[in-house]
């Protein structure tokens, strides 16, 4: 999906819910599209936008992120380090992914494997549970941290 298509979809969703697609809101959403790191805290976003947009304060970023989460544009993630991260909701990106979280350096890597689809089928079949969404968090140590630890 092209960036402009994603932004259009986000704008439509905001208008659908009768909120204004303000310049500040667009800038904050654009930061998610621009960033390679898909899991950002309010502070990360603030650091990205503040130089070019001095009118956007940290409080505005917090409020916008909460709004976007309630509108399901973003997902709020908790990787257990006391700082909420946000990412674009997969529903807008048309793919589903899970997270590998390094306990050494805090790096978060995304992955999607098909075996989880098998698990999904099993849960739906055996527990009669209809799955709408799922997020798997796998904790451990990344390659770099393993190297560091073995020296
Ligand atoms: Zn690491
Ligand atoms: Zn992610």
PDB file of N, CA, C and O in Angstrom, residues 83-114:
ATOM      1  N   UNK A  83       6.745   1.897  29.171  1.00  0.00           N
ATOM      2  CA  UNK A  83       6.519   2.983  28.219  1.00  0.00           C
ATOM      3  C   UNK A  83       5.574   2.471  27.133  1.00  0.00           C
ATOM      4  O   UNK A  83       5.887   1.496  26.464  1.00  0.00           O
ATOM      5  N   UNK A  84       4.444   3.110  26.964  1.00  0.00           N
ATOM      6  CA  UNK A  84       3.514   2.681  25.915  1.00  0.00           C
ATOM      7  C   UNK A  84       4.080   3.019  24.547  1.00  0.00           C
ATOM      8  O   UNK A  84       4.634   4.090  24.351  1.00  0.00           O
ATOM      9  N   UNK A  85       3.974   2.078  23.629  1.00  0.00           N
ATOM     10  CA  UNK A  85       4.351   2.343  22.231  1.00  0.00           C
ATOM     11  C   UNK A  85       3.094   2.248  21.400  1.00  0.00           C
ATOM     12  O   UNK A  85       2.124   1.611  21.782  1.00  0.00           O
ATOM     13  N   UNK A  86       3.181   2.850  20.237  1.00  0.00           N
ATOM     14  CA  UNK A  86       2.044   2.837  19.324  1.00  0.00           C
ATOM     15  C   UNK A  86       2.516   2.398  17.954  1.00  0.00           C
ATOM     16  O   UNK A  86       3.646   2.652  17.560  1.00  0.00           O
ATOM     17  N   UNK A  87       1.622   1.752  17.220  1.00  0.00           N
ATOM     18  CA  UNK A  87       1.921   1.430  15.831  1.00  0.00           C
ATOM     19  C   UNK A  87       0.633   1.507  15.036  1.00  0.00           C
ATOM     20  O   UNK A  87      -0.464   1.441  15.593  1.00  0.00           O
ATOM     21  N   UNK A  88       0.786   1.668  13.725  1.00  0.00           N
ATOM     22  CA  UNK A  88      -0.391   1.692  12.869  1.00  0.00           C
ATOM     23  C   UNK A  88      -1.115   0.361  12.997  1.00  0.00           C
ATOM     24  O   UNK A  88      -0.497  -0.695  12.992  1.00  0.00           O
ATOM     25  N   UNK A  89      -2.408   0.426  13.129  1.00  0.00           N
ATOM     26  CA  UNK A  89      -3.218  -0.777  13.234  1.00  0.00           C
ATOM     27  C   UNK A  89      -3.078  -1.610  11.962  1.00  0.00           C
ATOM     28  O   UNK A  89      -3.170  -1.091  10.856  1.00  0.00           O
ATOM     29  N   UNK A  90      -2.843  -2.906  12.141  1.00  0.00           N
ATOM     30  CA  UNK A  90      -2.684  -3.794  10.991  1.00  0.00           C
ATOM     31  C   UNK A  90      -3.854  -3.718  10.026  1.00  0.00           C
ATOM     32  O   UNK A  90      -3.712  -3.952   8.844  1.00  0.00           O
ATOM     33  N   UNK A  91      -5.010  -3.421  10.567  1.00  0.00           N
ATOM     34  CA  UNK A  91      -6.190  -3.369   9.714  1.00  0.00           C
ATOM     35  C   UNK A  91      -6.024  -2.349   8.594  1.00  0.00           C
ATOM     36  O   UNK A  91      -6.625  -2.464   7.538  1.00  0.00           O
ATOM     37  N   UNK A  92      -5.194  -1.331   8.858  1.00  0.00           N
ATOM     38  CA  UNK A  92      -4.940  -0.328   7.823  1.00  0.00           C
ATOM     39  C   UNK A  92      -3.826  -0.767   6.887  1.00  0.00           C
ATOM     40  O   UNK A  92      -3.621  -0.173   5.841  1.00  0.00           O
ATOM     41  N   UNK A  93      -3.075  -1.777   7.293  1.00  0.00           N
ATOM     42  CA  UNK A  93      -1.906  -2.187   6.517  1.00  0.00           C
ATOM     43  C   UNK A  93      -2.116  -3.542   5.841  1.00  0.00           C
ATOM     44  O   UNK A  93      -1.320  -3.965   5.039  1.00  0.00           O
ATOM     45  N   UNK A  94      -3.199  -4.215   6.215  1.00  0.00           N
ATOM     46  CA  UNK A  94      -3.561  -5.485   5.581  1.00  0.00           C
ATOM     47  C   UNK A  94      -2.526  -6.594   5.811  1.00  0.00           C
ATOM     48  O   UNK A  94      -2.278  -7.412   4.955  1.00  0.00           O
ATOM     49  N   UNK A  95      -1.845  -6.566   6.920  1.00  0.00           N
ATOM     50  CA  UNK A  95      -1.038  -7.724   7.290  1.00  0.00           C
ATOM     51  C   UNK A  95      -0.986  -7.790   8.802  1.00  0.00           C
ATOM     52  O   UNK A  95      -1.192  -6.806   9.488  1.00  0.00           O
ATOM     53  N   UNK A  96      -0.745  -8.962   9.309  1.00  0.00           N
ATOM     54  CA  UNK A  96      -0.753  -9.151  10.747  1.00  0.00           C
ATOM     55  C   UNK A  96       0.649  -9.535  11.194  1.00  0.00           C
ATOM     56  O   UNK A  96       1.338 -10.269  10.505  1.00  0.00           O
ATOM     57  N   UNK A  97       1.091  -9.020  12.312  1.00  0.00           N
ATOM     58  CA  UNK A  97       2.425  -9.373  12.767  1.00  0.00           C
ATOM     59  C   UNK A  97       2.492  -9.468  14.289  1.00  0.00           C
ATOM     60  O   UNK A  97       1.609  -9.026  14.993  1.00  0.00           O
ATOM     61  N   UNK A  98       3.563 -10.059  14.729  1.00  0.00           N
ATOM     62  CA  UNK A  98       3.788 -10.265  16.156  1.00  0.00           C
ATOM     63  C   UNK A  98       5.152  -9.688  16.529  1.00  0.00           C
ATOM     64  O   UNK A  98       5.865  -9.186  15.673  1.00  0.00           O
ATOM     65  N   UNK A  99       5.485  -9.765  17.809  1.00  0.00           N
ATOM     66  CA  UNK A  99       6.680  -9.056  18.271  1.00  0.00           C
ATOM     67  C   UNK A  99       7.670  -9.943  19.013  1.00  0.00           C
ATOM     68  O   UNK A  99       7.281 -10.707  19.896  1.00  0.00           O
ATOM     69  N   UNK A 100       8.942  -9.811  18.632  1.00  0.00           N
ATOM     70  CA  UNK A 100      10.038 -10.398  19.396  1.00  0.00           C
ATOM     71  C   UNK A 100      10.674  -9.251  20.171  1.00  0.00           C
ATOM     72  O   UNK A 100      11.084  -8.255  19.573  1.00  0.00           O
ATOM     73  N   UNK A 101      10.753  -9.370  21.477  1.00  0.00           N
ATOM     74  CA  UNK A 101      11.222  -8.269  22.309  1.00  0.00           C
ATOM     75  C   UNK A 101      12.510  -8.662  23.017  1.00  0.00           C
ATOM     76  O   UNK A 101      12.551  -9.638  23.763  1.00  0.00           O
ATOM     77  N   UNK A 102      13.584  -7.903  22.753  1.00  0.00           N
ATOM     78  CA  UNK A 102      14.869  -8.219  23.368  1.00  0.00           C
ATOM     79  C   UNK A 102      14.943  -7.638  24.774  1.00  0.00           C
ATOM     80  O   UNK A 102      14.726  -6.444  24.985  1.00  0.00           O
ATOM     81  N   UNK A 103      15.247  -8.485  25.733  1.00  0.00           N
ATOM     82  CA  UNK A 103      15.343  -8.055  27.128  1.00  0.00           C
ATOM     83  C   UNK A 103      16.652  -7.332  27.396  1.00  0.00           C
ATOM     84  O   UNK A 103      16.810  -6.669  28.418  1.00  0.00           O
ATOM     85  N   UNK A 104      17.625  -7.473  26.451  1.00  0.00           N
ATOM     86  CA  UNK A 104      18.921  -6.827  26.648  1.00  0.00           C
ATOM     87  C   UNK A 104      18.897  -5.369  26.222  1.00  0.00           C
ATOM     88  O   UNK A 104      19.243  -4.476  26.988  1.00  0.00           O
ATOM     89  N   UNK A 105      18.475  -5.106  24.982  1.00  0.00           N
ATOM     90  CA  UNK A 105      18.574  -3.754  24.442  1.00  0.00           C
ATOM     91  C   UNK A 105      17.213  -3.126  24.154  1.00  0.00           C
ATOM     92  O   UNK A 105      17.141  -1.968  23.753  1.00  0.00           O
ATOM     93  N   UNK A 106      16.138  -3.877  24.348  1.00  0.00           N
ATOM     94  CA  UNK A 106      14.815  -3.298  24.150  1.00  0.00           C
ATOM     95  C   UNK A 106      14.351  -3.274  22.708  1.00  0.00           C
ATOM     96  O   UNK A 106      13.268  -2.788  22.401  1.00  0.00           O
ATOM     97  N   UNK A 107      15.190  -3.791  21.808  1.00  0.00           N
ATOM     98  CA  UNK A 107      14.828  -3.823  20.402  1.00  0.00           C
ATOM     99  C   UNK A 107      13.551  -4.666  20.201  1.00  0.00           C
ATOM    100  O   UNK A 107      13.365  -5.684  20.849  1.00  0.00           O
ATOM    101  N   UNK A 108      12.694  -4.199  19.314  1.00  0.00           N
ATOM    102  CA  UNK A 108      11.467  -4.936  18.998  1.00  0.00           C
ATOM    103  C   UNK A 108      11.496  -5.309  17.526  1.00  0.00           C
ATOM    104  O   UNK A 108      11.641  -4.452  16.668  1.00  0.00           O
ATOM    105  N   UNK A 109      11.418  -6.597  17.250  1.00  0.00           N
ATOM    106  CA  UNK A 109      11.436  -7.068  15.870  1.00  0.00           C
ATOM    107  C   UNK A 109      10.077  -7.658  15.538  1.00  0.00           C
ATOM    108  O   UNK A 109       9.466  -8.322  16.370  1.00  0.00           O
ATOM    109  N   UNK A 110       9.609  -7.379  14.340  1.00  0.00           N
ATOM    110  CA  UNK A 110       8.310  -7.912  13.938  1.00  0.00           C
ATOM    111  C   UNK A 110       8.476  -9.222  13.190  1.00  0.00           C
ATOM    112  O   UNK A 110       9.446  -9.408  12.473  1.00  0.00           O
ATOM    113  N   UNK A 111       7.538 -10.098  13.385  1.00  0.00           N
ATOM    114  CA  UNK A 111       7.552 -11.320  12.579  1.00  0.00           C
ATOM    115  C   UNK A 111       6.134 -11.795  12.346  1.00  0.00           C
ATOM    116  O   UNK A 111       5.216 -11.472  13.096  1.00  0.00           O
ATOM    117  N   UNK A 112       5.950 -12.544  11.282  1.00  0.00           N
ATOM    118  CA  UNK A 112       4.669 -13.219  11.073  1.00  0.00           C
ATOM    119  C   UNK A 112       4.964 -14.581  10.484  1.00  0.00           C
ATOM    120  O   UNK A 112       5.670 -14.694   9.491  1.00  0.00           O
ATOM    121  N   UNK A 113       4.468 -15.591  11.137  1.00  0.00           N
ATOM    122  CA  UNK A 113       4.690 -16.962  10.680  1.00  0.00           C
ATOM    123  C   UNK A 113       3.346 -17.637  10.479  1.00  0.00           C
ATOM    124  O   UNK A 113       2.388 -17.364  11.183  1.00  0.00           O
ATOM    125  N   UNK A 114       3.347 -18.532   9.554  1.00  0.00           N
ATOM    126  CA  UNK A 114       2.089 -19.184   9.214  1.00  0.00           C
ATOM    127  C   UNK A 114       1.613 -20.141  10.299  1.00  0.00           C
ATOM    128  O   UNK A 114       0.434 -20.414  10.406  1.00  0.00           O
TER     129      UNK A 114
END
